[in-house]
Each structure stands twice: as structure tokens, then as C-alpha cells.
Amino acid sequence: MKKQIAILGSTGSIGTQALQVIEEHPDLYEAYVLTANNRAEELIAQARKFKPEAVVIADESKYRLLREALADLPVKVYAGEEALCQIVAETPIDMVLTAMVGYAGLRPTMNAIRAHKPIALANKETLVVAGELINELASLSNVPILPVDSEHSAVFQCLAGEIGNPIEKVILTASGGPFRNCSMEQLATVTKAQALKHPNWDMGAKITIDSASMMNKGFEVIEAKWLFGVRPDQIEVVVHPQSVIHSMVQFEDGAIKAQLGMPDMRLPIQYAFSYPDRLKASFPRLDFKQCTELTFEQPDTTRFRNLALAYEALHRAGNMPCIINAANEAVVAAFLQDRISFLGMSDVIEKTMARVAFIQRPSYEDYVATDAEARRIAGEMIKHA
Ligand code: NAD
Ligand code: MG
């Protein structure tokens, strides 16, 4: 029996790499559902190639185009947010890969967990916004959440065979992004074109900006708390520009385990699919003849304030991580439209964190309201920035 995989966000960077993994192992995996936000042409091409049971496009105006283009195939076509949330519960699905971007991932992920589907989690924003709720649901439904984010996959791989051995520290590596060596003066004028050029990884626009601003690493700290049950003071970030060590775990005897490899997301995607097995893969190997230097630096939270703000959100807990995520989504969208400066992003985020009402024990409805309120407040500030 082939594992039936639902890929939410199949047209994106993670989604297309997940399809490459499926292509490498046609005897093991099948794409059962493919979904996209609005790139209908890509979704049509994927559907013709992978012949999933169904496709869903969030943008309802693309429904007819999609349906007509796939009329000759036995592929069910749906559109809209509601369909996207419902499809994950279909009986034949064995695993849901959450590879859409942002807060939009929360509801489909919750539904998939309720329907007892194991989650391969790329969409870190879901854990940032509502990690506690997701963990509660997952334990109620007895559903595993397998990390796809390369750092968390590295930690997860280091933890294999360590059942019962407590973690002393999780050490997340960060490339430092394209602006690692920029002064404050330079950061004040960096452009979106510069920010979109990541030195080591080729990713979607939003996470690429998050990497340049180090909000991505801040979010990964929050993600690590929920995935591995560690306290904030047990999560350390170290800048490692080569991105060869994908992250590390320190145990109580002081031993540190690391996972190394080429920066290639297909490995963590495949490991989430195949866990606990490892599968033969054709991905490029790390060659120590080429890789002669591994270096480490401390992150600078003066220049990269987002990292400090994310730790603050994690310490304050409640709906604060939801607030920081919503404010960040608003400023990143604005930065990509040249409506805010690079450093202006952190200013708006910090002020939004101070202005949205704090809730200690948020319900799902509180998260929805918090997200909307934080976007509204951040949006106002962007307009006047
Ligand atoms: P991307 O922008 O390349 O792709 C996003 C996908 O999600 C697309 O298929 C798009 O159609 C879909 N999508 C976007 N908004 C949506 C919405 N509102 N409703 C439904 N679908 C929507 O992004 P990506 O780089 O593939 O990242 C996806 C997720 O994986 C993000 O949460 C990111 O943080 C995480 N992640 C990515 C990488 C990477 O290497 N790209 C690494 C680690 C984690
Ligand atoms: Mg990562």
C-alpha cells in the first residue's frame, strides 16, 4: 500500500520539493491531494503529472479554469478556503504535509489532526500562533507531528535512539542571512531585492524575508519549544554561515549530537515521510573536500531585533506569539510592496505587541480575534510609517 499524502501548498518551494521526493519513490508514496492558493497553471500541470484524487485552489475565481483544464482526467476539483479545510479529513489520506505559508495553515492543520492524520509540518506559523492548542489536539487525537523545518528535523534526527534521555539544550543553527555582516546604517537602506537573495537556501518570498530579518530563527525557537517540550532558556541560537550543521542537541552528560548535510529540503521532507526509516536518495552529498571550514558566531539582537522580540513573545506566552506572527505577516507583505523599510518592520512589530490586548489562556476564537486585531493595528502603523 502506498502512503497517500495530501500536500497543502503544492506549488510552493516545499510543495514542489515534496513532489520530487514522491517522484523518487513512486512505489512508496502517492499525492492524494494537491492544493494551492492561486497559481492555477502550476496546479494544473502538477495534477496532470501526478494524477491526484483531488485538487483544491483557495482562490475561488480560479475554479472554472482549473475544472475545465482537468475535465479529461478523473481528478476532483474544489475551490475555496472551506474546501481546503475539509479535504484533509478524507479517509484515504495517510499524512498531511502542511507546506502553505502563514496563519492560513492553522485551520487545515487543526482539521487534519482532528481527523487523526499524521502531520509533516513545514508551516511553522501554525505552531508559532497556537502551539499549545495544536499540541493538545495532537495528544488528544494521538497524532504525531513530524518536523520538516530543517533545524527541527535535525534535532528530531539527533533524538532518534534517545528515548528517556532528557534534553539539556537545543542548539538551532542560523545562516545569518544575506545581511549578517551589515551595519545598522546599511540595514536602514537594504532593499527587498537584496533581502530576497538568500545565501544558502532557495525558498518562498515570505520565509526568505523572515530569514533576512532573523524573524525566521525567532519563530523556529518558538517552534522548538512546542515540538520538543523544552523551556525557552534551553533553546540557543548560534549563527553558522555555512548551513552544514542543521542543528544540534546537547544531552545531560554534555554530549552534543549534530545532523549535517547539504542544505537541501528534500532530505527533511523525505525523513518526515519515511520516519522512522531512512530511504536511499539521490540528493547531493556533503563533500568535506569542498567544505573545509565550519564557523560559529553569536547572533546580534541589536541589529536583528526580531530575534529578541520572538524570545520575548515566547516568555510572555498566551496570545503574544500570535500577535508577533500577525504583525510580522503584515510588515513582510508591506516590505515586499515597498511600503515599509527593513528596520521599520521590527518597529511596527514591537509596537503591535504592546498594543493588542494580552490573553493568558487563549481559545481558538481568541487566536482568530487576536490575529485580526494585530493585523489591523500593524496595518494602521504601516500606513503612517
Ligand atoms: P511558498 O511561498 O514557496 O509556497 C507557499 C505555498 O502555499 C504555495 O503553494 C501557495 O499556493 C500556498 N498558499 C499560500 N498562501 C495560501 C493560503 N492563504 N491558502 C492556501 N494556500 C496558500 O512558501 P515555502 O517557502 O514553500 O514555505 C511554505 C511553509 O514552509 C512556510 O510556512 C515556511 O515557513 C515553511 N518552510 C519553508 C522552507 C523552505 O525551504 N522553503 C523551509 C522551512 C520551512
Ligand atoms: Mg528552518
mmCIF file of N, CA and C and ligand atoms in Angstrom, residues 124 148-152 173 201 203 207 211 216-217 220 223 265, ligand 2:
data_model
loop_
_atom_site.group_PDB
_atom_site.id
_atom_site.type_symbol
_atom_site.label_atom_id
_atom_site.label_comp_id
_atom_site.label_asym_id
_atom_site.label_seq_id
_atom_site.Cartn_x
_atom_site.Cartn_y
_atom_site.Cartn_z
ATOM 1 N N LYS A 124 5.508 26.487 9.878
ATOM 2 C CA LYS A 124 5.860 26.756 11.278
ATOM 3 C C LYS A 124 4.949 27.778 11.926
ATOM 4 N N VAL A 148 9.411 19.275 9.459
ATOM 5 C CA VAL A 148 10.021 19.357 8.131
ATOM 6 C C VAL A 148 11.063 20.481 8.102
ATOM 7 N N ASP A 149 10.857 21.502 8.915
ATOM 8 C CA ASP A 149 11.837 22.579 9.013
ATOM 9 C C ASP A 149 13.206 21.931 9.251
ATOM 10 N N SER A 150 14.227 22.366 8.505
ATOM 11 C CA SER A 150 15.495 21.621 8.517
ATOM 12 C C SER A 150 16.124 21.554 9.903
ATOM 13 N N GLU A 151 16.030 22.649 10.678
ATOM 14 C CA GLU A 151 16.626 22.670 12.016
ATOM 15 C C GLU A 151 15.929 21.666 12.926
ATOM 16 N N HIS A 152 14.620 21.643 12.833
ATOM 17 C CA HIS A 152 13.848 20.777 13.742
ATOM 18 C C HIS A 152 13.938 19.328 13.312
ATOM 19 N N THR A 173 20.926 26.194 14.571
ATOM 20 C CA THR A 173 21.867 26.973 13.772
ATOM 21 C C THR A 173 21.098 27.928 12.859
ATOM 22 N N TRP A 201 19.780 29.064 0.851
ATOM 23 C CA TRP A 201 18.529 28.353 0.611
ATOM 24 C C TRP A 201 17.691 29.095 -0.417
ATOM 25 N N MET A 203 13.964 29.639 -1.245
ATOM 26 C CA MET A 203 12.682 29.417 -0.554
ATOM 27 C C MET A 203 11.641 30.412 -1.039
ATOM 28 N N ILE A 207 9.295 33.512 3.720
ATOM 29 C CA ILE A 207 10.313 32.957 4.620
ATOM 30 C C ILE A 207 11.703 33.498 4.278
ATOM 31 N N SER A 211 14.033 35.219 6.938
ATOM 32 C CA SER A 211 15.402 34.773 7.184
ATOM 33 C C SER A 211 16.339 35.978 7.220
ATOM 34 N N ASN A 216 12.632 34.503 11.125
ATOM 35 C CA ASN A 216 12.516 33.064 10.889
ATOM 36 C C ASN A 216 13.154 32.283 12.041
ATOM 37 N N LYS A 217 14.343 32.719 12.474
ATOM 38 C CA LYS A 217 15.001 31.987 13.573
ATOM 39 C C LYS A 217 14.200 32.169 14.862
ATOM 40 N N GLU A 220 11.513 29.820 14.775
ATOM 41 C CA GLU A 220 11.997 28.450 14.967
ATOM 42 C C GLU A 220 12.272 28.156 16.435
ATOM 43 N N GLU A 223 8.893 27.375 17.662
ATOM 44 C CA GLU A 223 8.538 26.059 17.102
ATOM 45 C C GLU A 223 9.219 24.940 17.898
ATOM 46 N N MET A 265 16.187 20.788 1.211
ATOM 47 C CA MET A 265 14.974 20.497 1.982
ATOM 48 C C MET A 265 14.367 19.137 1.666
HETATM 49 MG MG MG B 2 14.452 26.420 9.075
#
